[in-house]
PDB file of C-alpha atoms in Angstrom:
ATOM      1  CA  UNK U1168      39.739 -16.626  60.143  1.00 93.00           C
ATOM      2  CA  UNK U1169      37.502 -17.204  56.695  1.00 95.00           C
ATOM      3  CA  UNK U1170      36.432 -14.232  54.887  1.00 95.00           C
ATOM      4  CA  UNK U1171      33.011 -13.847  56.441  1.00 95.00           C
ATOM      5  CA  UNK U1172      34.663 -13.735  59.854  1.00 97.00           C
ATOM      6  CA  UNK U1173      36.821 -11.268  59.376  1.00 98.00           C
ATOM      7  CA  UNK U1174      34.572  -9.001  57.340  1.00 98.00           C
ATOM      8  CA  UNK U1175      31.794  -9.684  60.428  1.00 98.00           C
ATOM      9  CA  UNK U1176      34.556  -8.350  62.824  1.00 98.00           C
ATOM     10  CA  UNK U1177      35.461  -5.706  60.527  1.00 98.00           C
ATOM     11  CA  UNK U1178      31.552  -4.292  60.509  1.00 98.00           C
ATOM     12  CA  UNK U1179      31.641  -4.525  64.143  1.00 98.00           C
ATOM     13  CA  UNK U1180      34.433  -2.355  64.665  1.00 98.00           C
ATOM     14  CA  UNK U1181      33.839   0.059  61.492  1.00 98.00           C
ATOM     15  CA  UNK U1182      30.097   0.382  63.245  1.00 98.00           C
ATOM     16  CA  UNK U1183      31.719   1.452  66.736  1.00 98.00           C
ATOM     17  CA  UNK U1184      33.999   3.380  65.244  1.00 98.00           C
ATOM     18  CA  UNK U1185      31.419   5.104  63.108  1.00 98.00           C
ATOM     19  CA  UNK U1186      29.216   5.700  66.260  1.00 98.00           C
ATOM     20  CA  UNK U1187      31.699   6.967  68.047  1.00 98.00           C
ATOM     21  CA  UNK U1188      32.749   9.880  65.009  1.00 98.00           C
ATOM     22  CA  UNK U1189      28.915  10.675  65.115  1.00 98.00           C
ATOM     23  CA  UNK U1190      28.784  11.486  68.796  1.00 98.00           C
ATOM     24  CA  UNK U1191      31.617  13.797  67.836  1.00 97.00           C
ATOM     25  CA  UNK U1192      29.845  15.297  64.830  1.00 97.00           C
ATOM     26  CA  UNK U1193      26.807  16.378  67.342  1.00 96.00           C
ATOM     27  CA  UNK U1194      29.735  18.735  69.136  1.00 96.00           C
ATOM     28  CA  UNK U1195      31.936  19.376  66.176  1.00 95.00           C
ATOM     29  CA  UNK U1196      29.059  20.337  63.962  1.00 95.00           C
ATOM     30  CA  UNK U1197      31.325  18.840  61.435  1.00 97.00           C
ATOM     31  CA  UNK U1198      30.174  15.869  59.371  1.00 97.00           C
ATOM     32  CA  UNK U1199      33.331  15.390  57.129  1.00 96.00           C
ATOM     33  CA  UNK U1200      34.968  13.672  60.266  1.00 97.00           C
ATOM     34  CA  UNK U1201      33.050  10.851  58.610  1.00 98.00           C
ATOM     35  CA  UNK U1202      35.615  10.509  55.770  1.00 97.00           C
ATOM     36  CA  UNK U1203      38.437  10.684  58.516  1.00 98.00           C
ATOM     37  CA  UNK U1204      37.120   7.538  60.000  1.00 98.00           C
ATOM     38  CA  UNK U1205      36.106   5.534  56.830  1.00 98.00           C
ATOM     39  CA  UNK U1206      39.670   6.270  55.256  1.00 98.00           C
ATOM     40  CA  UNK U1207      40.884   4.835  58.887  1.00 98.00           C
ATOM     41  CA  UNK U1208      38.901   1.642  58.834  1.00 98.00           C
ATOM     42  CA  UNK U1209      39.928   0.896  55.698  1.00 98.00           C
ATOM     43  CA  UNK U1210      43.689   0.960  56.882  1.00 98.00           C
ATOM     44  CA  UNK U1211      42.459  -1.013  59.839  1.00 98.00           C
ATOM     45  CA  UNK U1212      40.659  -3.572  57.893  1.00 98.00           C
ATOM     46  CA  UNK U1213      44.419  -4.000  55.741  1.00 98.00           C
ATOM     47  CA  UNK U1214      45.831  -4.719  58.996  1.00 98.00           C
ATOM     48  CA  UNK U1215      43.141  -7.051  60.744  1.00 98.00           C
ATOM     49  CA  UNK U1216      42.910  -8.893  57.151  1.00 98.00           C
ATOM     50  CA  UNK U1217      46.875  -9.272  57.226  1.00 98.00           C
ATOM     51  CA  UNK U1218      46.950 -10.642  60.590  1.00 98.00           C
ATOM     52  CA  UNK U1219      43.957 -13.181  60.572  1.00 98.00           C
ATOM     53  CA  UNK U1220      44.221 -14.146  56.735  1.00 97.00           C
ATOM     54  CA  UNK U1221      45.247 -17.853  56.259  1.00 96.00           C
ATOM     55  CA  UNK U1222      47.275 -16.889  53.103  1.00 97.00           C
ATOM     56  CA  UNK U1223      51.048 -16.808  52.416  1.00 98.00           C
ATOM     57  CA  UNK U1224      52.931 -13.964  54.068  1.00 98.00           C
ATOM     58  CA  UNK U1225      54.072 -12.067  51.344  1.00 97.00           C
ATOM     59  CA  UNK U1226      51.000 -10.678  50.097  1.00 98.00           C
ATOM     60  CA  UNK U1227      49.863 -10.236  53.370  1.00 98.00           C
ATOM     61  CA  UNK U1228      52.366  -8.409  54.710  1.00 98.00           C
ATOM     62  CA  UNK U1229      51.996  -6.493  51.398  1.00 98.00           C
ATOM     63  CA  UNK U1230      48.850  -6.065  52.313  1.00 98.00           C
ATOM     64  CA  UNK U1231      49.457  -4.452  55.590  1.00 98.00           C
ATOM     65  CA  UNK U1232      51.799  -1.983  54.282  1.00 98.00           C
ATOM     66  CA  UNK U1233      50.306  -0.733  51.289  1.00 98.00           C
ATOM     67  CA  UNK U1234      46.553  -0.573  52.626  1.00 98.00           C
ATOM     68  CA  UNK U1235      47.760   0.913  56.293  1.00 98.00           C
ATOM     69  CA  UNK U1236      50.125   3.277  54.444  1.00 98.00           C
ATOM     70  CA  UNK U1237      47.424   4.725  52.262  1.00 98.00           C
ATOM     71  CA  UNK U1238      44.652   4.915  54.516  1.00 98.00           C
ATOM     72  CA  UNK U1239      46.839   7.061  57.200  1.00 97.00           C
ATOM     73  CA  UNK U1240      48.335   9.230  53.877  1.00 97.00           C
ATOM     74  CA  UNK U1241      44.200   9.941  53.594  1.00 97.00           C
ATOM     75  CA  UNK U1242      43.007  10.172  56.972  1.00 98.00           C
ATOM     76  CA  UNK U1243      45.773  12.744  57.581  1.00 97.00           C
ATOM     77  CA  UNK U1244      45.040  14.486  55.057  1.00 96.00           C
ATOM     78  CA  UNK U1245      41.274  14.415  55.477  1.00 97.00           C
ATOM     79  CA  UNK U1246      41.873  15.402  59.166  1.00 97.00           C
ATOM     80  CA  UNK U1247      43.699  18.461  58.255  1.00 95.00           C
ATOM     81  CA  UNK U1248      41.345  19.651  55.788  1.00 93.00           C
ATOM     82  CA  UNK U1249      38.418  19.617  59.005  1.00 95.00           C
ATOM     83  CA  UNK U1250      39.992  22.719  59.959  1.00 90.00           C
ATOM     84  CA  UNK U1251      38.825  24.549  57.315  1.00 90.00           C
ATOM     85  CA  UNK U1252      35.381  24.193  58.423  1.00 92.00           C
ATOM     86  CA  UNK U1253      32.622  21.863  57.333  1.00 94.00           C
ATOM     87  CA  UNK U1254      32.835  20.794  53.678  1.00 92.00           C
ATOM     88  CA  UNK U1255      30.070  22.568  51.513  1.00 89.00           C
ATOM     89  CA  UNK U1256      28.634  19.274  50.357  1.00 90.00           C
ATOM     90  CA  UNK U1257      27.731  18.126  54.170  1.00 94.00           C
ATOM     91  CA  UNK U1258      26.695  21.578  55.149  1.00 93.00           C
ATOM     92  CA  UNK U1259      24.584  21.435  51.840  1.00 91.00           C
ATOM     93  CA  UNK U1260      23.113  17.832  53.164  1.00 93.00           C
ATOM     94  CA  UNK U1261      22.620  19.100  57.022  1.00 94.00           C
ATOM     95  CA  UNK U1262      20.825  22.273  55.807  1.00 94.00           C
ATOM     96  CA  UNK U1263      18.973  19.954  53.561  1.00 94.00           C
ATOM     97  CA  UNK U1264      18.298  17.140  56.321  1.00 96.00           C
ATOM     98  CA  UNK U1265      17.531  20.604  58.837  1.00 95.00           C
ATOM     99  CA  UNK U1266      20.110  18.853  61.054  1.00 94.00           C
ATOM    100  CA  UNK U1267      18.390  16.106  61.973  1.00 96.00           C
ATOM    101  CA  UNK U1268      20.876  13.499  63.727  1.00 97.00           C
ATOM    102  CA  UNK U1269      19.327  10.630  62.813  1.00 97.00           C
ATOM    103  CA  UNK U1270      19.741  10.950  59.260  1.00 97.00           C
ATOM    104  CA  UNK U1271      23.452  11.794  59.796  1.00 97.00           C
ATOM    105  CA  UNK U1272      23.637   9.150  61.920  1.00 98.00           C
ATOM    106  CA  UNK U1273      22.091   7.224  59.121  1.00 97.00           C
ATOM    107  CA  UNK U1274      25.128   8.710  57.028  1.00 97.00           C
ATOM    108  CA  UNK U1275      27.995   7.140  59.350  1.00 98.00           C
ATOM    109  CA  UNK U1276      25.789   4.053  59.684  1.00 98.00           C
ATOM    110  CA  UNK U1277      26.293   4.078  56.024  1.00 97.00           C
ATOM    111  CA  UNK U1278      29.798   4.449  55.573  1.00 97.00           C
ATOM    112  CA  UNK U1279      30.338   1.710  57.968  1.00 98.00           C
ATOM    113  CA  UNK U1280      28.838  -0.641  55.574  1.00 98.00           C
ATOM    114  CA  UNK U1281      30.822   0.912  52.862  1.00 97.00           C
ATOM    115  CA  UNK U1282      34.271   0.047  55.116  1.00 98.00           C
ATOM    116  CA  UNK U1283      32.688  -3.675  54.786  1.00 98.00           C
ATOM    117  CA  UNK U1284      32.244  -3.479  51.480  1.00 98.00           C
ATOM    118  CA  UNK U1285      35.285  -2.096  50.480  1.00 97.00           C
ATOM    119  CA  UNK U1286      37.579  -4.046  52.224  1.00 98.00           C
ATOM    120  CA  UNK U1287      36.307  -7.592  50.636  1.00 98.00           C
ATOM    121  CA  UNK U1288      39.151  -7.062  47.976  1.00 98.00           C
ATOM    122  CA  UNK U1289      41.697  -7.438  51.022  1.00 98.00           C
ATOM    123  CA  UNK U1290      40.172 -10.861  51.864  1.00 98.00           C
ATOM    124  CA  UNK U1291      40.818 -12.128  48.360  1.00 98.00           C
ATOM    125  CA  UNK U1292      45.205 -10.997  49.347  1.00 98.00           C
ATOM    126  CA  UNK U1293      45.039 -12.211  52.727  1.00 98.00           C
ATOM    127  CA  UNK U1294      43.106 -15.697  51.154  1.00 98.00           C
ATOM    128  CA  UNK U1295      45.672 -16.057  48.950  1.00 98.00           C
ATOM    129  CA  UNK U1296      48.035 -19.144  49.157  1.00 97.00           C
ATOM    130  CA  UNK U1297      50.781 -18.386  46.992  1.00 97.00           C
ATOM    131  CA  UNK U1298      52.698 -15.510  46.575  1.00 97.00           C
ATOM    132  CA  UNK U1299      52.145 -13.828  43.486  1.00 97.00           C
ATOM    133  CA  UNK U1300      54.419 -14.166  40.637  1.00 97.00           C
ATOM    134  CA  UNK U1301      57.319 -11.547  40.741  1.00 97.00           C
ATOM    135  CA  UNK U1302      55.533  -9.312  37.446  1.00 97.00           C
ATOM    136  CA  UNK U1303      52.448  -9.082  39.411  1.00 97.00           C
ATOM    137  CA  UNK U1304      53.951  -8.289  43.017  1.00 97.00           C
ATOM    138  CA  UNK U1305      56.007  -5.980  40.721  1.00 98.00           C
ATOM    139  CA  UNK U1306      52.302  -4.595  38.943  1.00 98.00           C
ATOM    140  CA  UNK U1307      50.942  -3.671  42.591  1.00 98.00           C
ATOM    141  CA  UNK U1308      53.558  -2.141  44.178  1.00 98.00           C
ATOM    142  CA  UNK U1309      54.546   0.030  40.772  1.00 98.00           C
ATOM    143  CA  UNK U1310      50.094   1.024  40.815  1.00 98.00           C
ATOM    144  CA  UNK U1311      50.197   1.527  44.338  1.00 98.00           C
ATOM    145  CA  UNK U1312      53.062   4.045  44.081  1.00 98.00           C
ATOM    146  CA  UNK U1313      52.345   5.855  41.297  1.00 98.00           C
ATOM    147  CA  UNK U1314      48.524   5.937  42.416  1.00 98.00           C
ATOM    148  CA  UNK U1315      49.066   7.078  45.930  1.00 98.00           C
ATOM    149  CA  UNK U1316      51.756   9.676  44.940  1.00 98.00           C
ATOM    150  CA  UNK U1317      49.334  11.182  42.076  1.00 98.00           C
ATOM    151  CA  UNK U1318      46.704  11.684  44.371  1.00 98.00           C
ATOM    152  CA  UNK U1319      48.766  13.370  46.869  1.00 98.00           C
ATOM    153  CA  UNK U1320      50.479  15.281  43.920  1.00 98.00           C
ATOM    154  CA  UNK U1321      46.982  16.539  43.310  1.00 98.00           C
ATOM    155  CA  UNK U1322      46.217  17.389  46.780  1.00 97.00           C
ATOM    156  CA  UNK U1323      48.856  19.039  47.582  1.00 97.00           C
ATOM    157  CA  UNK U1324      48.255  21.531  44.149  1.00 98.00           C
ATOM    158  CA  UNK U1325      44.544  22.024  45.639  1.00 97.00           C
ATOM    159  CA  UNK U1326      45.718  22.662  49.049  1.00 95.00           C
ATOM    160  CA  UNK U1327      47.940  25.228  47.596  1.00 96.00           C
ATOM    161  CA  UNK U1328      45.797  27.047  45.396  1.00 96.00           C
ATOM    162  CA  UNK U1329      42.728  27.116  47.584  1.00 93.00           C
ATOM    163  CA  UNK U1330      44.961  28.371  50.470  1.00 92.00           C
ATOM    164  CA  UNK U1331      46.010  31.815  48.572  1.00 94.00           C
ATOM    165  CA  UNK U1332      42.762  34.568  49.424  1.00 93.00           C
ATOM    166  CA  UNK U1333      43.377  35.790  45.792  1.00 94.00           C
ATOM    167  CA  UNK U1334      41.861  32.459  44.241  1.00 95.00           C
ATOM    168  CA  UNK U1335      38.777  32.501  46.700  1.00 91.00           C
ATOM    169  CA  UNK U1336      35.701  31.940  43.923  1.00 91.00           C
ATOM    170  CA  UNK U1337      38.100  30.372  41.367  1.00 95.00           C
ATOM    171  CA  UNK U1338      38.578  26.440  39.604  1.00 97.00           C
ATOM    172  CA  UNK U1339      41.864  25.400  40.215  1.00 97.00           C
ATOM    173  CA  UNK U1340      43.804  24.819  36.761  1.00 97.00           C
ATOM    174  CA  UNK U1341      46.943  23.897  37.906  1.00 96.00           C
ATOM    175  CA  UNK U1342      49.429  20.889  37.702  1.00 98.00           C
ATOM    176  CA  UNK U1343      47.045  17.433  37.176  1.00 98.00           C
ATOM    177  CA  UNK U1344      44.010  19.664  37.635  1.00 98.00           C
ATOM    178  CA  UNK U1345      44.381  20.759  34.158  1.00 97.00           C
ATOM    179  CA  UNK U1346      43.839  17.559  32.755  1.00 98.00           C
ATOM    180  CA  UNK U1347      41.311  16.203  34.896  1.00 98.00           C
ATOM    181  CA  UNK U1348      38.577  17.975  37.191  1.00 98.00           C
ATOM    182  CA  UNK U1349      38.885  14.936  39.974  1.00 98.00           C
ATOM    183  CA  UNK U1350      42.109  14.269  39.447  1.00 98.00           C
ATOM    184  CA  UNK U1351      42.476  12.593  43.401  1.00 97.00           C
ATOM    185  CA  UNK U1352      39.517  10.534  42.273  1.00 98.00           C
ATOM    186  CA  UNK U1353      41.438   9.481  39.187  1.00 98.00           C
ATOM    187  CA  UNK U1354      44.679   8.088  41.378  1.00 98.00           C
ATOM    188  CA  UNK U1355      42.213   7.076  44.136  1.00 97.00           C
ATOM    189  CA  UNK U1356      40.309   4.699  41.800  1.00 98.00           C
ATOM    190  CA  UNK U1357      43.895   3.226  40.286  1.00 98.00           C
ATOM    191  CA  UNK U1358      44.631   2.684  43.633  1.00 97.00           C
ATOM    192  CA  UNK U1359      42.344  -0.090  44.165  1.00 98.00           C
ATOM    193  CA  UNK U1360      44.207  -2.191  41.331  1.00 98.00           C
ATOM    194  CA  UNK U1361      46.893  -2.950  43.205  1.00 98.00           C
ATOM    195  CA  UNK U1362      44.854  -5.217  45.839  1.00 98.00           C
ATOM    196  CA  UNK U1363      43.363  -7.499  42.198  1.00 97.00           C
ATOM    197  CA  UNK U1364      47.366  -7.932  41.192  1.00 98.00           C
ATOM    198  CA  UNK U1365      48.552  -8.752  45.158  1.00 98.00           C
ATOM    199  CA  UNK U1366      45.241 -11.524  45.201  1.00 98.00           C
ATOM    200  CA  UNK U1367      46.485 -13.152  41.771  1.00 97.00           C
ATOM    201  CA  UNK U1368      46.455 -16.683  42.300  1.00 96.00           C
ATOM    202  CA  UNK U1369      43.694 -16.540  45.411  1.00 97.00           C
ATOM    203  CA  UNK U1370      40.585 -18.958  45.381  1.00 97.00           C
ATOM    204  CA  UNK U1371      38.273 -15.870  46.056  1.00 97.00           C
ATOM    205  CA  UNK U1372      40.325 -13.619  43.459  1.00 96.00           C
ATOM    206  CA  UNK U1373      37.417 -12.232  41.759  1.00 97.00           C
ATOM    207  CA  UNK U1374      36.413 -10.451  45.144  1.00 97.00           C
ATOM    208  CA  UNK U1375      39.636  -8.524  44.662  1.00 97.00           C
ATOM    209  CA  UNK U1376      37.888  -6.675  41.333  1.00 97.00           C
ATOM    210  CA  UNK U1377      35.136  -5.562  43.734  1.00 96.00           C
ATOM    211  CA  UNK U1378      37.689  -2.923  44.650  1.00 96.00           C
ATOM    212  CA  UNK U1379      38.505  -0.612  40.874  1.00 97.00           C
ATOM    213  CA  UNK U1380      34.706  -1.576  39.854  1.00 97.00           C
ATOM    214  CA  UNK U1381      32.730  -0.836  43.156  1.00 97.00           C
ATOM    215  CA  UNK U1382      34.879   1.968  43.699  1.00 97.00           C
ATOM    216  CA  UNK U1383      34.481   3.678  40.300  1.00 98.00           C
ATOM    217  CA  UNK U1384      30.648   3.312  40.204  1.00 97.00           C
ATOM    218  CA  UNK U1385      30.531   5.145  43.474  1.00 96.00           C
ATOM    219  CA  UNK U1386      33.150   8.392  42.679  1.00 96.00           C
ATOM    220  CA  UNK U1387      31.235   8.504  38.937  1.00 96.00           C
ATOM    221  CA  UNK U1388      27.421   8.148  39.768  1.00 96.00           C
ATOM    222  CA  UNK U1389      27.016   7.818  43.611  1.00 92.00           C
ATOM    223  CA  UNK U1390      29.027  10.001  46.194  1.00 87.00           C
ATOM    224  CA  UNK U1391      31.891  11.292  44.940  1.00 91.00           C
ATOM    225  CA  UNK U1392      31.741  13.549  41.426  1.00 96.00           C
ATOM    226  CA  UNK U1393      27.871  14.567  41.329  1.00 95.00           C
ATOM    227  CA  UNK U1394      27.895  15.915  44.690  1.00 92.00           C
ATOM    228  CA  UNK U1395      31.400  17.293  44.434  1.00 94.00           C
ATOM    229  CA  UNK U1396      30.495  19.348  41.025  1.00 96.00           C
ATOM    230  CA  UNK U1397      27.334  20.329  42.142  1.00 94.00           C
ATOM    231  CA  UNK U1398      28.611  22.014  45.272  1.00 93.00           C
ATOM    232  CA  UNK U1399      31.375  23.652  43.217  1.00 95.00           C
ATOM    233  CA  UNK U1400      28.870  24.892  40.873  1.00 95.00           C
ATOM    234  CA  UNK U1401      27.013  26.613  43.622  1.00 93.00           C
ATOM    235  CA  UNK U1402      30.420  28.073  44.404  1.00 93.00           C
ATOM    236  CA  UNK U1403      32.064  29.037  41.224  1.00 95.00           C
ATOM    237  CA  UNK U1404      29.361  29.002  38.882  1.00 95.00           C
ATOM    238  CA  UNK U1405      30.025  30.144  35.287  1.00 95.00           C
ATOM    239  CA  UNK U1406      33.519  29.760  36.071  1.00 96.00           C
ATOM    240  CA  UNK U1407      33.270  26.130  37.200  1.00 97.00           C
ATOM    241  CA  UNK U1408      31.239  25.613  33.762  1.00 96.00           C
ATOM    242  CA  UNK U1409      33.691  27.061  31.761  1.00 96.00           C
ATOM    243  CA  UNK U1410      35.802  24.363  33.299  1.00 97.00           C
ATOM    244  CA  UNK U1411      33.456  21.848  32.833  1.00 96.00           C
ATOM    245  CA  UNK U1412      34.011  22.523  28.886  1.00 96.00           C
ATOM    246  CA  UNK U1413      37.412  22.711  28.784  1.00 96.00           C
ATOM    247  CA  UNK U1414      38.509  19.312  31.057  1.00 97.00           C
ATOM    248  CA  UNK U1415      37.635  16.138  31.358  1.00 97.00           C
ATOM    249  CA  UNK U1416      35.976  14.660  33.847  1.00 97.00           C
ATOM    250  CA  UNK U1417      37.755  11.674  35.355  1.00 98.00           C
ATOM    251  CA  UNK U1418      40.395  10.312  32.802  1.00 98.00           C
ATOM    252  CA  UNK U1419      42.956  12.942  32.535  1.00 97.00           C
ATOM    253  CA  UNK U1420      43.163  14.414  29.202  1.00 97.00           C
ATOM    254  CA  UNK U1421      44.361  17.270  27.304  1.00 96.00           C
ATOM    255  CA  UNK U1422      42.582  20.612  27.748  1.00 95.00           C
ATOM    256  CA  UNK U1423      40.067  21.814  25.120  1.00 85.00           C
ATOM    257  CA  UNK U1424      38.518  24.927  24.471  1.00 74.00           C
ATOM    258  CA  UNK U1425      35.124  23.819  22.545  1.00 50.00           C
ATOM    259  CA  UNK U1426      31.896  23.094  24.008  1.00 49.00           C
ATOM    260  CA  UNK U1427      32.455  18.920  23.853  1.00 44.00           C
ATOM    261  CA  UNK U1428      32.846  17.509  27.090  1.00 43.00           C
ATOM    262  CA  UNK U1429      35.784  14.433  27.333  1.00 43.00           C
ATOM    263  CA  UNK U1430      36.915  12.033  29.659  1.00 41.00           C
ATOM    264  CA  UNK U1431      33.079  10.601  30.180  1.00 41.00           C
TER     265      UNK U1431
END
């Protein structure tokens, strides 16, 4: 298959699937199943990229095991979290929206697009006729692993500390969330580097850049930090801005204690 094809067949299936975790939302009452399925698709769109690219095998099979391995590290851990209830952003949004299912439905419709979207840097790999030179299959396996591990590292710490009752209206300050208030985003956004160094040496191998760039734009300014620190500023208040002026935002950094914000 070309590109096109296998994004068109990617929407299809990222739009049934998405359909399909709405339905469930309307008895669940829980709309963060939503990131459960788009982490999921993603992994699937690795896979179906992999298997219908026209590329060499290596970084396709790369492909496949990097991309599937991540998105069911995510999903997994997104699933788990579901049982702590809904997230405060989406209960924020279906207070907001008064629950009205089409505009969630307009929110999984959404994220199905976003599976498209994001998965255009796995066309680039699985377009690619060569196999990358050794330093650069050596680049995206080394960013994959220390990406992926961070963000579980940080994860794991904010599983931790949110699971002790004694740190209920609290910031977590520990391990990498000292030196960076999104720390997951951080590793999540290096993450997407590894797909640009698997696609060196593709035709389409600018798509591949789609991934860091699109990516970043979206967890700076679109869905992923403003809505995450205004809901914990609802939550924590002056202790969450306290935090906000000691650590920096995305880029980890070392603490501070003046008023400057860092890491912008």
């Amino acid at each position: 298959m070309n590109a096109w094809q296998q994004l068109g067949l990617l929407a299809i299936l990222a739009w049934a699937a998405m359909t399909a975790a709405w339905a469930l939302q309307r008895r669940t009452q829980n709309i963060g199943i939503v990131d459960v399925v788009w982490s999921a698709c993603l992994g699937l769109g690795a896979l179906l990229m992999a298997a219908t690219g026209t590329g060499a095998a290596t970084p396709r099979v790369l492909l496949a095991a990097l991309g599937g391995i991540w998105s069911l590290r995510l999903a997994r851990h997104l699933w788990l979290r579901l049982g702590e209830g809904e997230d405060g952003r989406y209960r924020a949004l279906r207070e907001r929206w008064h629950g009205h299912q089409a505009k969630i439905y307009g929110l999984f419709a959404f994220q199905a697009a976003l599976v498209v979207l994001f998965a255009i840097p796995y066309t680039a790999v699985a377009a690619n006729p060569v196999t990358p030179a050794a330093p650069w299959l050596i680049v995206a396996v080394a960013v994959w692993v220390v990406s992926v591990a961070g963000e579980a590292l940080a994860d794991r710490q904010l599983a931790r500390f949110r699971g002790d009752p004694d740190n209920r209206g609290r910031t977590c300050r520990i391990g990498l969330w000292r030196y960076s208030r999104h720390p997951n985003y951080f590793f999540e956004w290096c993450h997407w580097f590894a797909y640009a160094a698997l696609a060196a040496g593709s035709p389409i191998q600018a798509a591949s850049w789609l991934g860091p760039v699109t990516m970043y734009v979206f967890l700076r300014w679109i869905s992923g930090i403003p809505y995450t620190e205004m809901q914990a500023l609802r939550t924590r208040g002056d202790d969450y801005r306290a935090y906000q002026r000691s650590t920096a935002l995305f880029f980890p950094w070392f603490p501070h204690s003046d008023d400057s914000e860092r890491g912008q």
